[in-house]
JSON list of C-alpha atoms in Angstrom, two decimals:
[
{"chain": "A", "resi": 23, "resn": "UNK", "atom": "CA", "xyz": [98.11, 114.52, 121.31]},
{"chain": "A", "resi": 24, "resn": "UNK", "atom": "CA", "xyz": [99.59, 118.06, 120.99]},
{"chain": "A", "resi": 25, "resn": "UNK", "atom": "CA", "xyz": [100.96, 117.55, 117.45]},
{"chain": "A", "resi": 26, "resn": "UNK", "atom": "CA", "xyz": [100.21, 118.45, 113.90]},
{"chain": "A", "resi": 27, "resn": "UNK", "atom": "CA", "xyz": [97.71, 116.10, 111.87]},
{"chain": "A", "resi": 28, "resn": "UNK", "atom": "CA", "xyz": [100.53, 115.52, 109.82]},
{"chain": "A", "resi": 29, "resn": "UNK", "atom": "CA", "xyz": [102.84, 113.56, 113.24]},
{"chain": "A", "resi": 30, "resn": "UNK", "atom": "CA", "xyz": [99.61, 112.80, 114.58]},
{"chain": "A", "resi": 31, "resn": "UNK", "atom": "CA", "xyz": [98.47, 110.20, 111.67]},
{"chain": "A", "resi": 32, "resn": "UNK", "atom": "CA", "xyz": [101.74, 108.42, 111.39]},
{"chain": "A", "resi": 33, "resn": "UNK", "atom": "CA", "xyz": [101.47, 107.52, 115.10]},
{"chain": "A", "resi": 34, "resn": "UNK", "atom": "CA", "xyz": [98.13, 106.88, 114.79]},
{"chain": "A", "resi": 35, "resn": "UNK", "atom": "CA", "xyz": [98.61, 104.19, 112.42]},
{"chain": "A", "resi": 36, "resn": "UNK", "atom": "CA", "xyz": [101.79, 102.56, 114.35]},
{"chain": "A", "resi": 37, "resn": "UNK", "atom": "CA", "xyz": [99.87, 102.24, 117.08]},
{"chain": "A", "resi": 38, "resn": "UNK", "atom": "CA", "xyz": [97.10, 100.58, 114.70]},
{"chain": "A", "resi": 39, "resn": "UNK", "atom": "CA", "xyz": [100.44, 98.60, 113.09]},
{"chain": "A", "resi": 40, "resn": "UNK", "atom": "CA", "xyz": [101.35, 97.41, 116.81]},
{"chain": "A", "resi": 41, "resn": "UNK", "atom": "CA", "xyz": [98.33, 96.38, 117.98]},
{"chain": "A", "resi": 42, "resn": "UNK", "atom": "CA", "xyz": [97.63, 94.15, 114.84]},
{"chain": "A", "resi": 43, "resn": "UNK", "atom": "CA", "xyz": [101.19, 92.50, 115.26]},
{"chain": "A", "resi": 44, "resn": "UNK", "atom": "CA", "xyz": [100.12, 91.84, 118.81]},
{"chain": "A", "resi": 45, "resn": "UNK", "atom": "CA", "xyz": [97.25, 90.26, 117.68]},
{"chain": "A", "resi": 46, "resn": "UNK", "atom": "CA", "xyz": [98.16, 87.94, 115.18]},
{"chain": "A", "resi": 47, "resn": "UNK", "atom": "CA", "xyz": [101.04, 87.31, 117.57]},
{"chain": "A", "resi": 48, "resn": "UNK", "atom": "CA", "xyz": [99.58, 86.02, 120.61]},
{"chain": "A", "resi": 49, "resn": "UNK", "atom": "CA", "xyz": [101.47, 88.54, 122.69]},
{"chain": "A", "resi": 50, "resn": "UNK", "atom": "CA", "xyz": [103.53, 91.92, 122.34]},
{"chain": "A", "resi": 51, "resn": "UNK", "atom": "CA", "xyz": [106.45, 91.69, 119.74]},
{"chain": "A", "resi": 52, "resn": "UNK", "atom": "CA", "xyz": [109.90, 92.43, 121.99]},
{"chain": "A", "resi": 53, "resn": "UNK", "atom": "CA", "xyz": [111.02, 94.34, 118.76]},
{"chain": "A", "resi": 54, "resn": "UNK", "atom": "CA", "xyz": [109.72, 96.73, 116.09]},
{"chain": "A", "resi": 55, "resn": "UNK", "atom": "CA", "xyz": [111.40, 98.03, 112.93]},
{"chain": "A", "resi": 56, "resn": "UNK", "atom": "CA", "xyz": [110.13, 101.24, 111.38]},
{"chain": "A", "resi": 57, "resn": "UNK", "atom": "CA", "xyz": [111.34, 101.41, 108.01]},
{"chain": "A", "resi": 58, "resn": "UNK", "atom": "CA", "xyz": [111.01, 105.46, 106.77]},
{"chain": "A", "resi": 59, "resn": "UNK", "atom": "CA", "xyz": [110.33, 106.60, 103.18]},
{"chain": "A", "resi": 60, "resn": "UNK", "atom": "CA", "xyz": [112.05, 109.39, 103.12]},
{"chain": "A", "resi": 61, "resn": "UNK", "atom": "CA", "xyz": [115.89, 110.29, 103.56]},
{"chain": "A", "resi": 62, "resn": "UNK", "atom": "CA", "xyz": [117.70, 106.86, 103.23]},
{"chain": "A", "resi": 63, "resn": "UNK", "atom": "CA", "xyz": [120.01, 108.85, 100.93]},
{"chain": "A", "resi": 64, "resn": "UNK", "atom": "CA", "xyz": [121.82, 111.93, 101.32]},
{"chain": "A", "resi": 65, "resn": "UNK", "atom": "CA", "xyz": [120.63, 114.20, 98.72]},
{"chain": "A", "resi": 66, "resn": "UNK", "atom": "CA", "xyz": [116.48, 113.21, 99.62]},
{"chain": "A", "resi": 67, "resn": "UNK", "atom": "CA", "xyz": [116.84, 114.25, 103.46]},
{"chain": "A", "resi": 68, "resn": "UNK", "atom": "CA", "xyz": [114.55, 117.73, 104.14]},
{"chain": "A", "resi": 69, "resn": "UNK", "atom": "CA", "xyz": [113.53, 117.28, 100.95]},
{"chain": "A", "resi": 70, "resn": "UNK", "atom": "CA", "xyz": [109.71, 116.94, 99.69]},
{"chain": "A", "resi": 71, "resn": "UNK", "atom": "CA", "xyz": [109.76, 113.84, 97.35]},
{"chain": "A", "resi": 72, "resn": "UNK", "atom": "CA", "xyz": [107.85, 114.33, 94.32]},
{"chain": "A", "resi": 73, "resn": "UNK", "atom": "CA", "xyz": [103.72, 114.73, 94.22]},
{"chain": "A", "resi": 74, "resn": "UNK", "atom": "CA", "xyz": [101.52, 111.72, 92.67]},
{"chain": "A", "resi": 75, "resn": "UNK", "atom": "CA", "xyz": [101.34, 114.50, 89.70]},
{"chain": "A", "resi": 76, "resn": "UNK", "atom": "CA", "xyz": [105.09, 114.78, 88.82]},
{"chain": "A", "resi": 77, "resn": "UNK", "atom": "CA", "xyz": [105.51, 111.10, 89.21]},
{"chain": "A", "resi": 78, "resn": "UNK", "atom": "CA", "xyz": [102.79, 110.34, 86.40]},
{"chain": "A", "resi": 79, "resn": "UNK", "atom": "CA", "xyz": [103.98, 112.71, 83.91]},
{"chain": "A", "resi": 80, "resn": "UNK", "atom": "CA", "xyz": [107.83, 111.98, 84.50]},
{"chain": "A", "resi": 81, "resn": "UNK", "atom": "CA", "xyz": [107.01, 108.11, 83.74]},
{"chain": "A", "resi": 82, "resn": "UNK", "atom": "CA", "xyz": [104.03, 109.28, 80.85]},
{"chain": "A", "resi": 83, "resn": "UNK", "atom": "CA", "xyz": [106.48, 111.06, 79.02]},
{"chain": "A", "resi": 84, "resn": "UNK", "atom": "CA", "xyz": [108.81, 107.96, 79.19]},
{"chain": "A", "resi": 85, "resn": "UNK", "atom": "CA", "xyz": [106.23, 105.87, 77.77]},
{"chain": "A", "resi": 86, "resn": "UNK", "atom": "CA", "xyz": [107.22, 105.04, 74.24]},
{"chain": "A", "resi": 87, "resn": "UNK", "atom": "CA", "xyz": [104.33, 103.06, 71.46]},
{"chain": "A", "resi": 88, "resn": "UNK", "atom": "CA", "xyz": [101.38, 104.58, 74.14]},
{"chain": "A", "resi": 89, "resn": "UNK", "atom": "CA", "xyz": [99.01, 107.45, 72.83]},
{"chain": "A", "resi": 90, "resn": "UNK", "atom": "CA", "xyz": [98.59, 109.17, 75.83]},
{"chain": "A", "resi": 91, "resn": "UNK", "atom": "CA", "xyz": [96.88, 112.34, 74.80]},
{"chain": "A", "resi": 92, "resn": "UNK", "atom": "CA", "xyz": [93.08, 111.16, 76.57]},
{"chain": "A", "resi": 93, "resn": "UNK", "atom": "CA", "xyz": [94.86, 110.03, 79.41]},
{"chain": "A", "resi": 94, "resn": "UNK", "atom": "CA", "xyz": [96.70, 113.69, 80.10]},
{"chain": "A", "resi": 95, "resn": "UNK", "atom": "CA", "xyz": [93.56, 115.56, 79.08]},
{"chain": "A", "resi": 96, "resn": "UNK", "atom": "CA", "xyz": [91.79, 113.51, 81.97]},
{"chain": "A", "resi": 97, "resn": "UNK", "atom": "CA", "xyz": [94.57, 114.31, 84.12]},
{"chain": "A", "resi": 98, "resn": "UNK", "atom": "CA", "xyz": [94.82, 118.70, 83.06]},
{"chain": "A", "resi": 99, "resn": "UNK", "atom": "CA", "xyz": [91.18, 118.47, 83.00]},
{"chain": "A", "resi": 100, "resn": "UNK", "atom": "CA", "xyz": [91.84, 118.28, 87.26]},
{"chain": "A", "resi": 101, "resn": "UNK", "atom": "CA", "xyz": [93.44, 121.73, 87.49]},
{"chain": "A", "resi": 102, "resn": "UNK", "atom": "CA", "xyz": [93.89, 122.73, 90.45]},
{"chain": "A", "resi": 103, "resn": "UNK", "atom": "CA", "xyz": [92.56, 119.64, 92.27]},
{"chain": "A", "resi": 104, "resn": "UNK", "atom": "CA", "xyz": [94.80, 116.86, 90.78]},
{"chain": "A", "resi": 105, "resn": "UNK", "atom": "CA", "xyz": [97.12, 116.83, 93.70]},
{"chain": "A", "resi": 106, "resn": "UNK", "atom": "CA", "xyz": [94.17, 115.97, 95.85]},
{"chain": "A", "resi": 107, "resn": "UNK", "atom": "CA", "xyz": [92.56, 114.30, 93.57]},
{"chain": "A", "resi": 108, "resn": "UNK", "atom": "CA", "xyz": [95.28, 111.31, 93.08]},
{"chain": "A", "resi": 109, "resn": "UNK", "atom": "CA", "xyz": [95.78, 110.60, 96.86]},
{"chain": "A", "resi": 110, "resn": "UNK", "atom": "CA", "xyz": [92.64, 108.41, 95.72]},
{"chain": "A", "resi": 111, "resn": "UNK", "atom": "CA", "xyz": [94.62, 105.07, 95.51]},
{"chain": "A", "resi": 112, "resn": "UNK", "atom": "CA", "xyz": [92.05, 103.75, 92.41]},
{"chain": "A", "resi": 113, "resn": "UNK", "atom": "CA", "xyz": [93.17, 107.28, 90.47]},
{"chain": "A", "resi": 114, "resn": "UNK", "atom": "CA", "xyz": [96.57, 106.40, 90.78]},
{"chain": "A", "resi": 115, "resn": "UNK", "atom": "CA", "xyz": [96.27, 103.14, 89.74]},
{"chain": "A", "resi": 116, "resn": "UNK", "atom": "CA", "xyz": [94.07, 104.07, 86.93]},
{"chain": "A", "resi": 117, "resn": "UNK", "atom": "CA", "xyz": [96.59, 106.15, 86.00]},
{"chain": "A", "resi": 118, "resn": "UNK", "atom": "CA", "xyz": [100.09, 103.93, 86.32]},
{"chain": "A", "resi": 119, "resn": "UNK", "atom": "CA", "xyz": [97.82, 101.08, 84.86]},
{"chain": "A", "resi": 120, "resn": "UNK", "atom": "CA", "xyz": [97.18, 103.30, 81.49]},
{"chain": "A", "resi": 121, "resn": "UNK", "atom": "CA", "xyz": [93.53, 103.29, 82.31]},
{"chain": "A", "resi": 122, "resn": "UNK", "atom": "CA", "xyz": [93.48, 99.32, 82.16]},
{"chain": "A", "resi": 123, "resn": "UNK", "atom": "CA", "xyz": [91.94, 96.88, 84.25]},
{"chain": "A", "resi": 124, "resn": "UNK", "atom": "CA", "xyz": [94.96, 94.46, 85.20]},
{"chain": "A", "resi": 125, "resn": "UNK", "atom": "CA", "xyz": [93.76, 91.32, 85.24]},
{"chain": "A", "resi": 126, "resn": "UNK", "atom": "CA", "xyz": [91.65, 91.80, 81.53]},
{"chain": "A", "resi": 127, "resn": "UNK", "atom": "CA", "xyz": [93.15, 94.67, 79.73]},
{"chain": "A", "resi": 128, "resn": "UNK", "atom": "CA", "xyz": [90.01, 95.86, 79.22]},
{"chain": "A", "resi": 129, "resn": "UNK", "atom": "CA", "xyz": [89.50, 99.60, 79.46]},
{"chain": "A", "resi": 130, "resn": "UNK", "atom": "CA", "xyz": [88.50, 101.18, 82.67]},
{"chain": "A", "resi": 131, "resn": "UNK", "atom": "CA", "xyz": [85.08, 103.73, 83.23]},
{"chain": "A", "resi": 132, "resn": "UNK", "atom": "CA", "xyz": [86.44, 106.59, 84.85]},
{"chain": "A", "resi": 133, "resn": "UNK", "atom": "CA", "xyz": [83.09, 107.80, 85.69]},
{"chain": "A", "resi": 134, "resn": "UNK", "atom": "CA", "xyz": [82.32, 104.39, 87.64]},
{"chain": "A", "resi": 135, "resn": "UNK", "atom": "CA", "xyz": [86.08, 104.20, 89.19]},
{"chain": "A", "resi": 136, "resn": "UNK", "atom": "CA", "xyz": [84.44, 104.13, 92.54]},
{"chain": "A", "resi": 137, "resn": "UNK", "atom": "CA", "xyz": [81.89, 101.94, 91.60]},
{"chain": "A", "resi": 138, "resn": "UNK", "atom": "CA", "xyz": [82.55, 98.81, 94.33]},
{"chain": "A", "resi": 139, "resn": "UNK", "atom": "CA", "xyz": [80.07, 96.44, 92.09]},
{"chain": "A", "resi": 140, "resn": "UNK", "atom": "CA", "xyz": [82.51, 97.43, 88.56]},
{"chain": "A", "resi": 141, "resn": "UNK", "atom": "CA", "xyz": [86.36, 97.70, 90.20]},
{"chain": "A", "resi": 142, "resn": "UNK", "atom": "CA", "xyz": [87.92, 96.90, 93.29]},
{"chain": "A", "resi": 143, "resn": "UNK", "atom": "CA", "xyz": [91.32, 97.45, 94.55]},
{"chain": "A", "resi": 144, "resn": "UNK", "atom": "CA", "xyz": [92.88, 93.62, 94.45]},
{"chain": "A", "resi": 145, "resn": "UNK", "atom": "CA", "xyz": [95.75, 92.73, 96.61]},
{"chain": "A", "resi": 146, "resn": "UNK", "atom": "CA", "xyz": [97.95, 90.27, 94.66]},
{"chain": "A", "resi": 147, "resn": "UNK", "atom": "CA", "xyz": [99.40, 88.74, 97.57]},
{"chain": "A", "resi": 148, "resn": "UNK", "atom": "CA", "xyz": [95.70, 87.84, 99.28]},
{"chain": "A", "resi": 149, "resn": "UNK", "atom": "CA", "xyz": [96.02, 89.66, 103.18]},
{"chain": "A", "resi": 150, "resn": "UNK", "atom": "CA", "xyz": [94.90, 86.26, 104.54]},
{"chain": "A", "resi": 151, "resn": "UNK", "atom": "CA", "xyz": [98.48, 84.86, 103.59]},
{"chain": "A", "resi": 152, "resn": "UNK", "atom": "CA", "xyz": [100.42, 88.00, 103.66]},
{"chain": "A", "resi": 153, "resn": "UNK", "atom": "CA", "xyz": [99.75, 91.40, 104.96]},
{"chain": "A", "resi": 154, "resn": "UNK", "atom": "CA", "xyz": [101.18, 93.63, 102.39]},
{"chain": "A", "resi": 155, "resn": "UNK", "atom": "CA", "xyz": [99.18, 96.69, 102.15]},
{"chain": "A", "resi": 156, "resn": "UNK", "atom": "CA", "xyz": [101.84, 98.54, 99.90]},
{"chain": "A", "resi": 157, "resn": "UNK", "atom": "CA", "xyz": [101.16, 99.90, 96.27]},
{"chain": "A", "resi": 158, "resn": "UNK", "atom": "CA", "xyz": [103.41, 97.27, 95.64]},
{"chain": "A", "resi": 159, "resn": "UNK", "atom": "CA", "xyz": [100.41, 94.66, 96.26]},
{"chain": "A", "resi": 160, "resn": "UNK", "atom": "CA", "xyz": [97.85, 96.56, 94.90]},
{"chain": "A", "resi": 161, "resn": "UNK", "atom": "CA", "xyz": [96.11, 96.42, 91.35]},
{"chain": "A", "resi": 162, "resn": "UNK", "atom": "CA", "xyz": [92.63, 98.05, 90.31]},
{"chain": "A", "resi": 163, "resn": "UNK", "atom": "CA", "xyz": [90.82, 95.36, 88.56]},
{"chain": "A", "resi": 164, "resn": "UNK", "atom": "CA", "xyz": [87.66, 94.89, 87.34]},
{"chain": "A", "resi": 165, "resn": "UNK", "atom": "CA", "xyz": [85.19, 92.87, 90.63]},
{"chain": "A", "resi": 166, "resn": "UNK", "atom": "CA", "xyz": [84.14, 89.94, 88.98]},
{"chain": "A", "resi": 167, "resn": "UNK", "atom": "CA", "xyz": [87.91, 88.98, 88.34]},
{"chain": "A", "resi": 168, "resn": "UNK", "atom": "CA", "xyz": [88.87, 89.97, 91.92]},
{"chain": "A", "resi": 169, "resn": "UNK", "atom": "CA", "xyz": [85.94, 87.79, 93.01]},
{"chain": "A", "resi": 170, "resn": "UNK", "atom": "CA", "xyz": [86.57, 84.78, 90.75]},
{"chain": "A", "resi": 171, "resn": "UNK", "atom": "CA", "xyz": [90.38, 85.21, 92.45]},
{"chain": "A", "resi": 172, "resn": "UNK", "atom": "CA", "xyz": [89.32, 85.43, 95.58]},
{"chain": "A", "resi": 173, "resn": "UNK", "atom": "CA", "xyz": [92.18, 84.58, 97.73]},
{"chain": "A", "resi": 174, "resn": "UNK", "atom": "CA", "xyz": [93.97, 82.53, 95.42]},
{"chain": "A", "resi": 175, "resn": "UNK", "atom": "CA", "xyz": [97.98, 82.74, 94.63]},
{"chain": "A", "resi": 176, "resn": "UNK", "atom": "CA", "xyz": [99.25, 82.90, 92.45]},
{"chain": "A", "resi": 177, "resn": "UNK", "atom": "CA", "xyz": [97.60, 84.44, 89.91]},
{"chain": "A", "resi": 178, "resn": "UNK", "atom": "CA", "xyz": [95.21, 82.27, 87.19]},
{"chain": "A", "resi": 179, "resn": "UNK", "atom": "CA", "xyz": [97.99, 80.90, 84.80]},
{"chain": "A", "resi": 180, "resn": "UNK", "atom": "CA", "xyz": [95.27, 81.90, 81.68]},
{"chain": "A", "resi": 181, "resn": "UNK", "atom": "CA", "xyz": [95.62, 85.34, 83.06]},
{"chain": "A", "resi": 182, "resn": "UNK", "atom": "CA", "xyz": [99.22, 85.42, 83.34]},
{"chain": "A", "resi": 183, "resn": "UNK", "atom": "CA", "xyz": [99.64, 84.19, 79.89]},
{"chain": "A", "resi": 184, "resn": "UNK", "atom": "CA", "xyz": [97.02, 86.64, 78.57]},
{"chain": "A", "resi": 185, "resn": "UNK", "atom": "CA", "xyz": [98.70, 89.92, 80.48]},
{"chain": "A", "resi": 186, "resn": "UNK", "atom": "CA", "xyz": [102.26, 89.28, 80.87]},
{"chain": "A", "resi": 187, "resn": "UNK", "atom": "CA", "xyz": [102.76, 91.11, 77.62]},
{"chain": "A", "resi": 188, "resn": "UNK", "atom": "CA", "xyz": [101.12, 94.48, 79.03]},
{"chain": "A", "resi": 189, "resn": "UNK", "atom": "CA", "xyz": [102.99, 93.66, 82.41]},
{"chain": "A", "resi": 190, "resn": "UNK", "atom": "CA", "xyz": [106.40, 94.06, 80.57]},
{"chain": "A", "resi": 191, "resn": "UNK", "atom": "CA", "xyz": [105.66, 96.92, 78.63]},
{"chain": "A", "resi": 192, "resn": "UNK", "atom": "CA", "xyz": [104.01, 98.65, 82.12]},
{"chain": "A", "resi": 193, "resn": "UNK", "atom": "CA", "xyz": [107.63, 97.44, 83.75]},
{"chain": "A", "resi": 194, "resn": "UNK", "atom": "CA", "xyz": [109.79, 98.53, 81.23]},
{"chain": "A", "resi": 195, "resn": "UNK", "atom": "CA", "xyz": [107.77, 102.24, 81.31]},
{"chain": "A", "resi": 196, "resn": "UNK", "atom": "CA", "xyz": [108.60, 101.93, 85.27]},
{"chain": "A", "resi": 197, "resn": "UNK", "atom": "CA", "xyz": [104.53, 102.29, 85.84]},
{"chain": "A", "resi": 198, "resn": "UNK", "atom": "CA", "xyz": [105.26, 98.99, 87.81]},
{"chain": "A", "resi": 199, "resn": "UNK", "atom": "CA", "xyz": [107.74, 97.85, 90.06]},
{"chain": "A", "resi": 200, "resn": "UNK", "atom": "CA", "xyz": [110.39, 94.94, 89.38]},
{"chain": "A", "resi": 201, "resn": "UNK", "atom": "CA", "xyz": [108.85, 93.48, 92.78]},
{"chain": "A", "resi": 202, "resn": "UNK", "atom": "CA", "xyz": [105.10, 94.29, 91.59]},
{"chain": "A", "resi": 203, "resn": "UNK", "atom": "CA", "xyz": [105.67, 92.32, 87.80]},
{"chain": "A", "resi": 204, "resn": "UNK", "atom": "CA", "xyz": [107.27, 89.38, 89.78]},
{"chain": "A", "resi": 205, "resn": "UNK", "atom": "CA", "xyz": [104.19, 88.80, 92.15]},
{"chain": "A", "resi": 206, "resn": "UNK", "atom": "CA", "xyz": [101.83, 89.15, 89.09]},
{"chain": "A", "resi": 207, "resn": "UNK", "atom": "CA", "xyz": [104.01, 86.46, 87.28]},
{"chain": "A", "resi": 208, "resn": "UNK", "atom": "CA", "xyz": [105.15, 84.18, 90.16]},
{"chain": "A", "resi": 209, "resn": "UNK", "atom": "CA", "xyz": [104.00, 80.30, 89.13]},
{"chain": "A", "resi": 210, "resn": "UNK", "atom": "CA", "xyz": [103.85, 78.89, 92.79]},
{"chain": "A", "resi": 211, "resn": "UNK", "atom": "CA", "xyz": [102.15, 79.55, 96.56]},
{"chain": "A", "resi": 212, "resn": "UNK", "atom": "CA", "xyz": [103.88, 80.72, 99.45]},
{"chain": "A", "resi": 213, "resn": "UNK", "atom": "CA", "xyz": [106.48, 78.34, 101.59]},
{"chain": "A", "resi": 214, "resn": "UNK", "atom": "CA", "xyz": [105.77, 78.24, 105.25]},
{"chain": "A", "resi": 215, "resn": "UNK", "atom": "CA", "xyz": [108.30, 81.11, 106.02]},
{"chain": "A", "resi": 216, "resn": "UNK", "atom": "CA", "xyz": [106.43, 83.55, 103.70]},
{"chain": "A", "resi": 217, "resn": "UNK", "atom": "CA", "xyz": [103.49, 83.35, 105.67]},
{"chain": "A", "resi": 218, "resn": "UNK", "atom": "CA", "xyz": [105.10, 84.12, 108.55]}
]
Protein backbone atom coordinates (compact mmCIF):
# COMPACT_ATOMS: atom_id res chain seq x y z
CA UNK A 1 0.00 0.00 0.00
CA UNK A 2 1.12 3.56 -0.95
CA UNK A 3 0.21 5.13 2.42
CA UNK A 4 1.82 6.36 5.56
CA UNK A 5 2.54 3.73 8.45
CA UNK A 6 0.28 5.71 10.31
CA UNK A 7 -3.17 4.74 7.48
CA UNK A 8 -1.34 1.75 6.76
CA UNK A 9 -1.70 0.06 10.44
CA UNK A 10 -5.29 0.94 10.95
CA UNK A 11 -6.13 -1.00 7.77
CA UNK A 12 -3.93 -3.47 8.57
CA UNK A 13 -5.67 -4.38 11.61
CA UNK A 14 -9.38 -4.12 10.01
CA UNK A 15 -8.47 -6.38 7.71
CA UNK A 16 -7.06 -8.59 10.74
CA UNK A 17 -10.66 -7.41 12.57
CA UNK A 18 -12.59 -8.81 9.35
CA UNK A 19 -11.06 -11.81 8.86
CA UNK A 20 -11.50 -12.89 12.60
CA UNK A 21 -15.32 -11.95 12.39
CA UNK A 22 -15.38 -14.17 9.34
CA UNK A 23 -14.02 -16.77 11.18
CA UNK A 24 -15.83 -17.10 14.19
CA UNK A 25 -18.76 -16.44 11.86
CA UNK A 26 -18.85 -19.20 9.53
CA UNK A 27 -19.00 -16.85 6.59
CA UNK A 28 -18.43 -13.02 5.66
CA UNK A 29 -20.47 -10.56 7.92
CA UNK A 30 -22.97 -8.53 5.23
CA UNK A 31 -22.20 -5.48 7.57
CA UNK A 32 -19.36 -3.79 9.46
CA UNK A 33 -19.42 -0.85 11.88
CA UNK A 34 -16.23 1.11 12.44
CA UNK A 35 -16.61 3.01 15.45
CA UNK A 36 -13.66 6.07 15.37
CA UNK A 37 -11.95 7.54 18.47
CA UNK A 38 -11.52 10.63 17.48
CA UNK A 39 -13.98 13.57 16.43
CA UNK A 40 -17.47 12.37 17.65
CA UNK A 41 -17.70 15.94 18.97
CA UNK A 42 -17.22 19.17 17.45
CA UNK A 43 -14.54 20.82 19.31
CA UNK A 44 -12.08 17.22 19.16
CA UNK A 45 -12.22 17.03 15.18
CA UNK A 46 -8.37 17.87 13.65
CA UNK A 47 -7.45 17.86 16.90
CA UNK A 48 -4.55 15.59 18.56
CA UNK A 49 -6.22 14.12 21.74
CA UNK A 50 -4.04 14.17 24.63
CA UNK A 51 -0.60 11.88 24.99
CA UNK A 52 -0.59 8.80 27.61
CA UNK A 53 1.69 11.57 29.55
CA UNK A 54 -0.91 14.41 29.94
CA UNK A 55 -3.58 11.93 30.69
CA UNK A 56 -1.60 10.51 33.84
CA UNK A 57 -0.70 13.71 35.34
CA UNK A 58 -4.20 15.44 34.64
CA UNK A 59 -5.89 12.39 36.66
CA UNK A 60 -2.48 12.22 39.30
CA UNK A 61 -3.01 15.59 40.24
CA UNK A 62 -6.77 14.80 40.83
CA UNK A 63 -5.89 12.11 43.07
CA UNK A 64 -6.70 13.21 46.58
CA UNK A 65 -5.36 10.80 50.10
CA UNK A 66 -2.48 9.22 47.37
CA UNK A 67 1.30 10.17 47.92
CA UNK A 68 2.30 10.22 44.58
CA UNK A 69 5.73 11.72 44.72
CA UNK A 70 7.69 7.94 43.78
CA UNK A 71 5.23 7.40 41.29
CA UNK A 72 6.01 10.96 39.30
CA UNK A 73 9.74 10.62 39.97
CA UNK A 74 9.43 7.17 38.06
CA UNK A 75 7.51 8.85 35.51
CA UNK A 76 10.20 12.46 35.10
CA UNK A 77 12.87 10.01 35.58
CA UNK A 78 11.68 9.01 31.55
CA UNK A 79 12.58 12.42 30.10
CA UNK A 80 12.46 12.52 26.94
CA UNK A 81 11.31 8.92 26.33
CA UNK A 82 8.05 8.80 28.40
CA UNK A 83 5.86 9.36 25.43
CA UNK A 84 7.31 6.23 23.95
CA UNK A 85 7.80 4.72 26.79
CA UNK A 86 3.91 4.45 27.94
CA UNK A 87 2.58 3.11 24.54
CA UNK A 88 3.78 -0.09 26.61
CA UNK A 89 0.19 -1.16 27.68
CA UNK A 90 1.76 -2.79 31.26
CA UNK A 91 3.36 1.03 31.87
CA UNK A 92 0.14 2.45 31.54
CA UNK A 93 -1.52 0.25 33.58
CA UNK A 94 1.13 0.37 36.14
CA UNK A 95 0.61 3.73 36.12
CA UNK A 96 -3.51 4.26 36.19
CA UNK A 97 -3.35 1.23 38.69
CA UNK A 98 -1.02 3.43 41.23
CA UNK A 99 1.67 0.86 40.80
CA UNK A 100 -0.75 -1.95 42.20
CA UNK A 101 -1.37 -5.30 41.15
CA UNK A 102 -5.33 -5.40 40.72
CA UNK A 103 -6.38 -8.41 41.80
CA UNK A 104 -3.97 -8.29 45.35
CA UNK A 105 -3.09 -4.74 46.00
CA UNK A 106 0.14 -5.73 46.40
CA UNK A 107 2.84 -3.45 45.04
CA UNK A 108 4.17 -3.92 41.60
CA UNK A 109 8.32 -4.43 40.59
CA UNK A 110 8.85 -2.02 38.03
CA UNK A 111 12.08 -3.53 37.17
CA UNK A 112 10.27 -7.04 36.48
CA UNK A 113 7.06 -5.27 34.73
CA UNK A 114 7.84 -7.37 31.73
CA UNK A 115 8.55 -10.26 33.56
CA UNK A 116 5.73 -12.90 31.91
CA UNK A 117 6.46 -15.48 35.01
CA UNK A 118 5.65 -12.16 37.79
CA UNK A 119 2.65 -10.04 35.80
CA UNK A 120 0.54 -10.56 32.98
CA UNK A 121 -1.90 -8.39 31.30
CA UNK A 122 -5.48 -10.11 32.46
CA UNK A 123 -8.53 -9.59 30.43
CA UNK A 124 -11.50 -9.36 32.85
CA UNK A 125 -13.96 -10.42 30.44
CA UNK A 126 -11.91 -13.92 29.46
CA UNK A 127 -11.53 -13.60 25.17
CA UNK A 128 -12.97 -17.14 25.07
CA UNK A 129 -16.47 -15.59 26.07
CA UNK A 130 -16.02 -12.14 24.83
CA UNK A 131 -13.54 -10.53 22.59
CA UNK A 132 -12.91 -7.26 24.18
CA UNK A 133 -9.42 -6.27 23.63
CA UNK A 134 -10.03 -2.59 24.91
CA UNK A 135 -8.17 -0.95 27.98
CA UNK A 136 -11.46 -1.21 29.19
CA UNK A 137 -10.87 -5.16 29.71
CA UNK A 138 -7.53 -5.02 30.64
CA UNK A 139 -5.80 -5.14 34.20
CA UNK A 140 -1.97 -5.86 34.99
CA UNK A 141 -2.03 -8.40 37.66
CA UNK A 142 0.27 -10.36 39.26
CA UNK A 143 0.47 -14.35 37.03
CA UNK A 144 -0.33 -16.61 39.61
CA UNK A 145 -3.75 -14.72 40.17
CA UNK A 146 -4.35 -14.49 36.38
CA UNK A 147 -3.59 -18.23 36.32
CA UNK A 148 -5.66 -19.29 39.34
CA UNK A 149 -8.55 -17.09 37.24
CA UNK A 150 -8.01 -18.55 34.31
CA UNK A 151 -11.02 -18.00 32.28
CA UNK A 152 -13.38 -17.64 34.95
CA UNK A 153 -16.23 -14.72 35.24
CA UNK A 154 -16.82 -13.14 37.14
CA UNK A 155 -14.25 -12.32 39.20
CA UNK A 156 -13.41 -14.55 42.68
CA UNK A 157 -16.09 -13.06 45.11
CA UNK A 158 -12.95 -13.11 47.99
CA UNK A 159 -11.25 -10.86 45.57
CA UNK A 160 -14.01 -8.61 44.94
CA UNK A 161 -14.65 -8.18 48.55
CA UNK A 162 -10.92 -7.69 49.26
CA UNK A 163 -10.42 -4.86 46.26
CA UNK A 164 -13.62 -3.19 45.77
CA UNK A 165 -12.42 -0.58 48.21
CA UNK A 166 -9.25 0.36 45.97
CA UNK A 167 -11.64 -0.06 42.86
CA UNK A 168 -13.77 2.93 44.14
CA UNK A 169 -11.16 5.09 45.15
CA UNK A 170 -9.27 4.24 41.46
CA UNK A 171 -13.03 5.16 39.97
CA UNK A 172 -13.67 8.07 41.79
CA UNK A 173 -9.82 9.41 40.73
CA UNK A 174 -11.17 8.52 37.02
CA UNK A 175 -7.89 6.04 36.75
CA UNK A 176 -10.77 3.55 35.86
CA UNK A 177 -13.69 3.62 33.87
CA UNK A 178 -17.46 3.43 35.18
CA UNK A 179 -17.63 0.38 32.58
CA UNK A 180 -14.08 -1.06 33.79
CA UNK A 181 -15.25 -0.95 37.94
CA UNK A 182 -18.59 -2.64 36.85
CA UNK A 183 -16.89 -5.71 35.09
CA UNK A 184 -14.45 -6.03 38.09
CA UNK A 185 -17.57 -6.03 40.44
CA UNK A 186 -20.26 -7.80 38.33
CA UNK A 187 -21.66 -10.99 40.65
CA UNK A 188 -22.91 -13.20 37.64
CA UNK A 189 -21.69 -14.94 34.04
CA UNK A 190 -22.67 -13.89 30.78
CA UNK A 191 -26.44 -14.59 29.26
CA UNK A 192 -26.44 -16.21 25.91
CA UNK A 193 -26.69 -12.80 24.03
CA UNK A 194 -23.42 -11.54 25.63
CA UNK A 195 -21.55 -14.13 24.11
CA UNK A 196 -22.68 -13.44 21.00
Amino acid sequence: MYVSNAVKRPIVRTFDIVSEVSKVMGSAPTKIFVEMARGAIEEQKGKRTKSRKDQIYDLYDTVKDEDLSALRAELEGMGDQIDNRLQSERLYLYYLQLGKCMYSGAPINLDQLLNDKIYDVDHIYPQSLVKDDSITNKVLVLSTLNAEKSDKYPIDPEIQKRMDGYWKKLLNNKLISEEKYKRLTRKHGFTDEERM
